[in-house]
Amino acid sequence: MTGFQPTLNQFIRARQEDYPEAVGEFSQVMNAIALAGKLISREINLAGLVAATGYTGRTNVQGEEVAKLDDWSNDLIIDLLGETGCVCVMCSEEVEGAITPSKSASAGRYAVSFDPVDGSSNIDIAAPVGTIFSIQRRVTKSGVGHLEDLLQPGRNQAAAGYILYGSSTMFVYTTGKGVHAFTLDPTMGEFHLTFADLKFPEKSNVYSTNEGNAGTWLEPDVEWVEWLKQNDPETGRPYSARYIGALVADFHRILLKGGIFAYPKNTVQREGKLRLLYECSPLAFMAEQAGGLATDGLKRILDIEPTGLHQRTPYYIGNAREVELIRRFHSSSN
Ligand code: AHM
Ligand code: MG
């Protein structure tokens, strides 16, 4: 035994035999995302020194301020994925319409949706942020990809994952055969396997939500959080609250430590805040692979048929027991 943990690249290649139809294209897409992750990680670590903090002065399609790092990372991921020739169409939080790769070999078999830097307002305070990605197999037959390749329900995903830029940089993904986590060794520039086949832990009495919005929440969400805060040691109450305000970091903590993350709809954000294709769906795929669940309060996130690239959904994700509980609060109010 050398004690050497396989690199992400070795791990993916070893598992590629599970996907004989993929003929190496899948590894190329994953390698492009991993390379983007390393470059974004480096830029984030140096952010204050290389003037990468702050905003561009523009707003994106959703009316949000665009951080300089959002812009830079968005272009980087589009270039790296486009270069593989394995991606026929892309969707990014930062771009309104579908993005077609410039490389003429745009007949690639995958459609990729991504959020280049989610939670980017955290960069200015050196707090964690993340990249989220979702890989779908194309449904159109040939040539450049179209909207329908992107607008597929989450249950069809070929793979999904995130890169967490925290106290260390982690690449976590699933292809529907477990969730695997890798840590970046910056001295080698390699992601090494840290956890294979991650599962949510048993203990789950932690909730993660922006309770500052509670005044605009609907009744079931208000009642649910009140219930979580009551004192009843037998049912593990009161729950602890933890909220970073960056979805990848909040989800990663729940995946490793247990609990539930919620972003309910409210009277201001009538569909919730988080976006289905490149925030909710990929993490929902991972949650289910790790033994958890994700719902919009009533429906399974992976069964929602998307109608728009930037569509939002109310979101509850985490340990199955906790997600079932909030679903009961919602169904009994219907
Ligand atoms: P962004 O895509 O504009 O960065 O917004 C998404 C982020 C998530 O990471 C996080 O879960 C959520 O917004 C936090 O929202 P709020 O500040 O309303 O609590
Ligand atoms: Mg985002």
Coordinates of C-alpha atoms and ligand atoms in Angstrom, one line a residue:
M1 CA 0.0 0.0 0.0
T2 CA 1.4 3.4 -1.0
G3 CA -1.3 5.3 0.9
F4 CA -1.8 7.2 -2.4
Q5 CA -5.4 8.2 -3.0
P6 CA -6.5 8.0 -6.7
T7 CA -6.8 11.3 -8.5
L8 CA -10.2 12.4 -9.9
N9 CA -8.9 11.6 -13.4
Q10 CA -7.8 8.1 -12.5
F11 CA -11.1 7.5 -10.7
I12 CA -13.2 8.6 -13.6
R13 CA -11.2 6.6 -16.1
A14 CA -11.5 3.5 -13.9
R15 CA -15.3 3.9 -13.8
Q16 CA -15.6 4.7 -17.5
E17 CA -16.0 1.0 -18.1
D18 CA -19.5 1.4 -16.5
Y19 CA -20.4 3.6 -19.5
P20 CA -19.3 1.8 -22.7
E21 CA -21.3 4.2 -24.8
A22 CA -19.3 7.2 -23.5
V23 CA -16.1 6.5 -25.4
G24 CA -14.0 9.0 -23.4
E25 CA -16.2 12.0 -24.1
F26 CA -17.6 12.0 -20.6
S27 CA -14.1 12.1 -19.1
Q28 CA -13.2 15.0 -21.3
V29 CA -16.2 17.0 -20.1
M30 CA -15.4 16.2 -16.4
N31 CA -11.7 17.1 -17.0
A32 CA -12.7 20.4 -18.4
I33 CA -14.8 21.2 -15.4
A34 CA -12.1 20.0 -13.0
L35 CA -9.5 22.2 -14.8
A36 CA -11.9 25.2 -14.5
G37 CA -12.3 24.4 -10.8
K38 CA -8.5 24.5 -10.3
L39 CA -8.2 27.8 -12.1
I40 CA -11.2 29.4 -10.3
S41 CA -9.8 28.1 -7.0
R42 CA -6.5 29.8 -7.6
E43 CA -8.2 33.0 -8.6
I44 CA -10.4 33.0 -5.5
N45 CA -7.4 32.3 -3.2
L46 CA -5.7 35.4 -4.6
A47 CA -8.9 37.4 -5.0
G48 CA -8.0 40.4 -2.8
L49 CA -4.5 40.5 -4.4
V50 CA -5.4 40.4 -8.0
A51 CA -8.3 42.8 -7.9
A52 CA -10.8 40.0 -8.5
T53 CA -13.1 41.1 -5.7
G54 CA -16.0 43.5 -6.4
Y55 CA -18.5 44.0 -9.1
T56 CA -18.4 44.7 -12.8
G57 CA -21.1 47.4 -12.5
R58 CA -23.5 45.3 -14.7
T59 CA -26.5 43.2 -13.8
N60 CA -27.2 39.7 -15.2
V61 CA -30.4 38.3 -16.8
Q62 CA -31.9 37.9 -13.3
G63 CA -31.2 41.5 -12.4
E64 CA -28.4 40.6 -9.9
E65 CA -25.1 42.4 -9.7
V66 CA -22.4 40.6 -11.6
A67 CA -19.2 40.0 -9.6
K68 CA -15.9 40.2 -11.6
L69 CA -15.3 36.6 -10.7
D70 CA -18.7 35.6 -12.1
D71 CA -17.8 37.0 -15.4
W72 CA -14.3 35.6 -15.6
S73 CA -15.3 32.1 -14.4
N74 CA -18.3 32.0 -16.8
D75 CA -16.1 32.7 -19.8
L76 CA -13.5 30.2 -18.6
I77 CA -16.0 27.4 -18.3
I78 CA -17.6 28.1 -21.7
D79 CA -14.2 28.1 -23.3
L80 CA -13.0 24.9 -21.6
L81 CA -16.2 23.0 -22.2
G82 CA -16.4 24.3 -25.8
E83 CA -12.9 23.2 -26.5
T84 CA -13.7 19.5 -25.7
G85 CA -16.0 19.2 -28.8
C86 CA -18.1 17.0 -26.6
V87 CA -20.7 19.5 -25.5
C88 CA -23.4 20.5 -28.0
V89 CA -25.1 23.3 -25.9
M90 CA -24.7 25.0 -22.5
C91 CA -26.7 27.1 -20.1
S92 CA -25.1 29.4 -17.5
E93 CA -26.6 31.5 -14.7
E94 CA -24.8 34.4 -16.2
V95 CA -26.2 34.2 -19.8
E96 CA -29.8 34.6 -20.9
G97 CA -30.1 32.2 -23.8
A98 CA -28.6 28.8 -24.6
I99 CA -24.9 28.9 -25.4
T100 CA -23.6 27.1 -28.5
P101 CA -19.9 26.2 -28.4
S102 CA -17.8 27.9 -31.1
K103 CA -15.9 24.8 -32.0
S104 CA -17.3 23.4 -35.2
A105 CA -17.4 19.9 -33.6
S106 CA -20.5 21.0 -31.7
A107 CA -22.1 17.7 -32.3
G108 CA -21.0 16.6 -28.8
R109 CA -23.3 14.3 -27.0
Y110 CA -23.7 16.3 -23.8
A111 CA -25.6 19.4 -22.7
V112 CA -24.2 21.2 -19.7
S113 CA -25.8 23.7 -17.3
F114 CA -23.8 25.5 -14.7
D115 CA -23.5 28.2 -12.2
P116 CA -19.9 29.4 -12.5
V117 CA -19.6 31.0 -9.0
D118 CA -22.6 30.5 -6.8
G119 CA -22.9 32.8 -3.8
S120 CA -20.4 35.1 -5.3
S121 CA -21.1 37.9 -2.8
N122 CA -19.1 35.8 -0.3
I123 CA -15.9 36.4 -2.2
D124 CA -15.4 39.9 -0.9
I125 CA -15.4 38.5 2.7
A126 CA -13.2 35.4 1.9
A127 CA -16.1 33.1 2.7
P128 CA -16.9 29.9 0.8
V129 CA -18.4 29.8 -2.7
G130 CA -19.0 27.1 -5.3
T131 CA -19.4 26.0 -8.9
I132 CA -22.4 23.8 -9.7
F133 CA -22.8 21.7 -12.8
S134 CA -25.4 19.4 -14.4
I135 CA -24.6 17.1 -17.4
Q136 CA -27.5 15.8 -19.6
R137 CA -27.3 13.5 -22.6
R138 CA -28.5 15.3 -25.6
V139 CA -31.9 14.4 -26.9
T140 CA -31.6 16.0 -30.4
K141 CA -29.9 13.7 -32.9
S142 CA -27.1 15.8 -34.4
G143 CA -25.5 19.2 -35.0
V144 CA -25.6 22.0 -32.6
G145 CA -27.7 21.4 -29.5
H146 CA -31.0 23.1 -28.7
L147 CA -33.1 24.2 -25.7
E148 CA -34.7 20.8 -25.5
D149 CA -31.3 19.2 -24.8
L150 CA -31.1 21.5 -21.7
L151 CA -34.7 21.5 -20.6
Q152 CA -34.8 17.9 -19.3
P153 CA -36.0 16.8 -15.9
G154 CA -33.3 16.3 -13.3
R155 CA -33.9 12.5 -13.2
N156 CA -32.3 12.3 -16.7
Q157 CA -29.0 13.7 -15.6
A158 CA -25.9 11.7 -16.7
A159 CA -23.8 13.4 -14.0
A160 CA -24.0 16.4 -11.6
G161 CA -21.6 17.9 -9.1
Y162 CA -20.1 20.9 -7.5
I163 CA -16.7 22.4 -6.6
L164 CA -16.6 23.9 -3.2
Y165 CA -14.0 26.7 -2.7
G166 CA -13.7 26.7 1.1
S167 CA -10.9 26.1 3.6
S168 CA -9.9 23.5 1.0
T169 CA -11.2 23.0 -2.5
M170 CA -13.4 20.0 -3.1
F171 CA -14.8 18.4 -6.2
V172 CA -17.9 16.3 -5.4
Y173 CA -19.9 14.5 -8.1
T174 CA -22.3 11.6 -9.0
T175 CA -23.0 9.7 -12.1
G176 CA -25.9 7.9 -10.5
K177 CA -23.6 5.4 -8.8
G178 CA -22.9 7.0 -5.5
V179 CA -21.5 10.4 -4.5
H180 CA -17.7 10.8 -4.5
A181 CA -15.6 13.6 -3.0
F182 CA -12.1 14.7 -3.9
T183 CA -9.8 17.3 -2.3
L184 CA -7.5 19.5 -4.3
D185 CA -3.8 19.2 -3.3
P186 CA -2.7 22.7 -4.6
T187 CA 1.0 21.7 -4.5
M188 CA 0.3 19.0 -7.1
G189 CA -2.7 20.6 -8.8
E190 CA -4.6 17.3 -8.5
F191 CA -7.9 16.4 -6.9
H192 CA -7.5 13.2 -4.7
L193 CA -10.3 10.9 -3.5
T194 CA -11.3 11.8 0.0
F195 CA -14.7 10.1 0.4
A196 CA -16.2 7.4 -1.8
D197 CA -19.9 6.7 -1.8
L198 CA -20.9 9.4 0.7
K199 CA -24.2 9.0 2.6
F200 CA -26.0 11.5 4.8
P201 CA -25.3 10.7 8.5
E202 CA -28.1 9.5 10.7
K203 CA -28.1 12.6 12.9
S204 CA -30.0 15.3 11.2
N205 CA -31.3 17.9 13.7
V206 CA -29.8 21.0 11.9
Y207 CA -31.7 23.4 9.7
S208 CA -30.2 25.9 7.2
T209 CA -32.4 28.7 5.9
N210 CA -32.5 32.4 5.6
E211 CA -34.9 33.0 8.5
G212 CA -34.7 36.7 7.9
N213 CA -37.3 36.0 5.2
A214 CA -39.8 34.4 7.7
G215 CA -42.1 37.4 7.7
T216 CA -42.8 36.8 4.0
W217 CA -43.0 32.9 4.2
L218 CA -46.2 30.9 3.8
E219 CA -47.9 29.3 6.8
P220 CA -46.4 25.8 6.6
D221 CA -42.8 27.0 6.5
V222 CA -43.4 29.3 9.5
E223 CA -45.0 26.5 11.5
W224 CA -42.3 24.0 10.5
V225 CA -39.5 26.3 11.8
E226 CA -41.4 27.0 15.0
W227 CA -41.7 23.3 15.5
L228 CA -38.0 22.8 14.9
K229 CA -37.2 25.4 17.6
Q230 CA -39.5 23.9 20.3
N231 CA -37.8 22.1 23.2
D232 CA -38.3 18.4 23.1
P233 CA -35.0 16.4 23.6
E234 CA -36.7 13.1 22.7
T235 CA -37.2 14.3 19.1
G236 CA -33.8 16.1 19.0
R237 CA -35.4 19.5 19.4
P238 CA -34.5 22.3 19.4
Y239 CA -32.6 21.9 16.1
S240 CA -29.4 23.9 15.6
A241 CA -29.4 26.6 12.9
R242 CA -26.4 27.0 10.4
Y243 CA -26.5 29.3 7.4
I244 CA -23.5 30.3 5.2
G245 CA -25.6 31.9 2.4
A246 CA -23.8 30.0 -0.3
L247 CA -25.7 26.9 -1.4
V248 CA -22.8 24.7 -2.2
A249 CA -21.3 25.3 1.3
D250 CA -24.6 24.9 3.1
F251 CA -25.3 21.7 1.1
H252 CA -21.8 20.3 1.7
R253 CA -22.2 20.7 5.4
I254 CA -25.5 18.9 5.4
L255 CA -24.2 16.1 3.3
L256 CA -21.3 15.5 5.8
K257 CA -23.0 16.5 9.1
G258 CA -26.8 15.9 8.4
G259 CA -29.8 18.2 8.3
I260 CA -31.9 20.1 5.9
F261 CA -31.4 23.2 3.7
A262 CA -34.5 25.2 2.7
Y263 CA -35.2 28.1 0.5
P264 CA -39.0 28.4 0.5
K265 CA -41.0 30.6 -1.8
N266 CA -42.4 33.8 -0.1
T267 CA -44.7 36.7 -0.9
V268 CA -41.8 38.5 -2.6
Q269 CA -40.0 35.6 -4.3
R270 CA -43.1 33.8 -5.5
E271 CA -41.2 30.9 -7.1
G272 CA -38.5 30.9 -4.5
K273 CA -35.0 32.2 -5.3
L274 CA -32.9 29.2 -6.5
R275 CA -32.7 28.1 -10.1
L276 CA -33.9 24.6 -11.1
L277 CA -31.4 23.7 -13.9
Y278 CA -28.0 24.7 -12.5
E279 CA -28.6 24.9 -8.7
C280 CA -31.5 22.7 -7.5
S281 CA -31.5 19.8 -9.9
P282 CA -27.8 18.8 -9.7
L283 CA -27.7 18.9 -5.9
A284 CA -31.0 17.0 -5.8
F285 CA -29.4 14.2 -7.9
M286 CA -26.5 14.1 -5.4
A287 CA -28.8 14.2 -2.4
E288 CA -30.8 11.2 -3.7
Q289 CA -27.6 9.3 -4.4
A290 CA -26.5 9.9 -0.8
G291 CA -29.8 8.5 0.6
G292 CA -31.5 11.9 1.0
L293 CA -34.3 13.7 -0.8
A294 CA -35.1 17.1 -2.4
T295 CA -38.6 18.6 -2.9
D296 CA -40.3 21.8 -3.8
G297 CA -42.5 21.2 -0.8
L298 CA -44.8 18.7 -2.6
K299 CA -43.1 17.4 -5.7
R300 CA -39.7 15.6 -6.2
I301 CA -37.3 18.2 -7.7
L302 CA -35.9 15.6 -10.1
D303 CA -39.4 15.1 -11.6
I304 CA -40.1 18.8 -12.4
E305 CA -40.3 19.3 -16.2
P306 CA -38.3 22.5 -16.9
T307 CA -39.9 25.1 -19.1
G308 CA -37.2 27.9 -18.9
L309 CA -33.5 28.0 -18.5
H310 CA -33.6 30.2 -15.5
Q311 CA -36.8 28.9 -13.8
R312 CA -36.8 29.1 -10.0
T313 CA -38.3 26.7 -7.5
P314 CA -38.9 26.5 -3.8
Y315 CA -36.3 24.1 -2.4
Y316 CA -35.9 21.7 0.5
I317 CA -33.0 19.3 0.5
G318 CA -31.2 17.0 2.9
N319 CA -31.8 13.9 5.1
A320 CA -34.8 11.9 3.9
R321 CA -36.4 12.1 7.3
E322 CA -36.2 15.9 7.4
V323 CA -37.5 16.4 3.9
E324 CA -40.4 14.1 4.5
L325 CA -41.3 16.1 7.5
I326 CA -41.5 19.5 5.7
R327 CA -43.5 17.7 2.9
R328 CA -46.0 16.7 5.6
F329 CA -46.3 20.3 6.8
H330 CA -47.0 21.4 3.2
S331 CA -49.4 18.6 2.2
S332 CA -51.5 19.0 5.4
S333 CA -52.0 22.7 4.5
N334 CA -53.3 21.8 1.0
Ligands
AHM1 P1 -26.5 33.7 -6.6 O1 -26.7 32.6 -7.6 O2 -26.9 35.0 -7.1 O3 -25.1 33.6 -6.0 O4 -27.6 33.4 -5.4 C1 -27.7 32.1 -5.0 C2 -27.3 32.1 -3.5 C3 -27.2 30.7 -2.9 O5 -25.8 30.3 -3.0 C4 -27.7 30.8 -1.5 O6 -28.2 29.6 -1.1 C5 -28.7 31.9 -1.7 O7 -28.4 32.6 -2.8 C6 -28.7 32.8 -0.5 O8 -29.7 33.7 -0.7 P2 -30.1 34.8 0.5 O9 -28.9 35.8 0.5 O10 -31.4 35.4 0.0 O11 -30.2 34.0 1.8
MG2 MG -26.3 30.9 -8.3

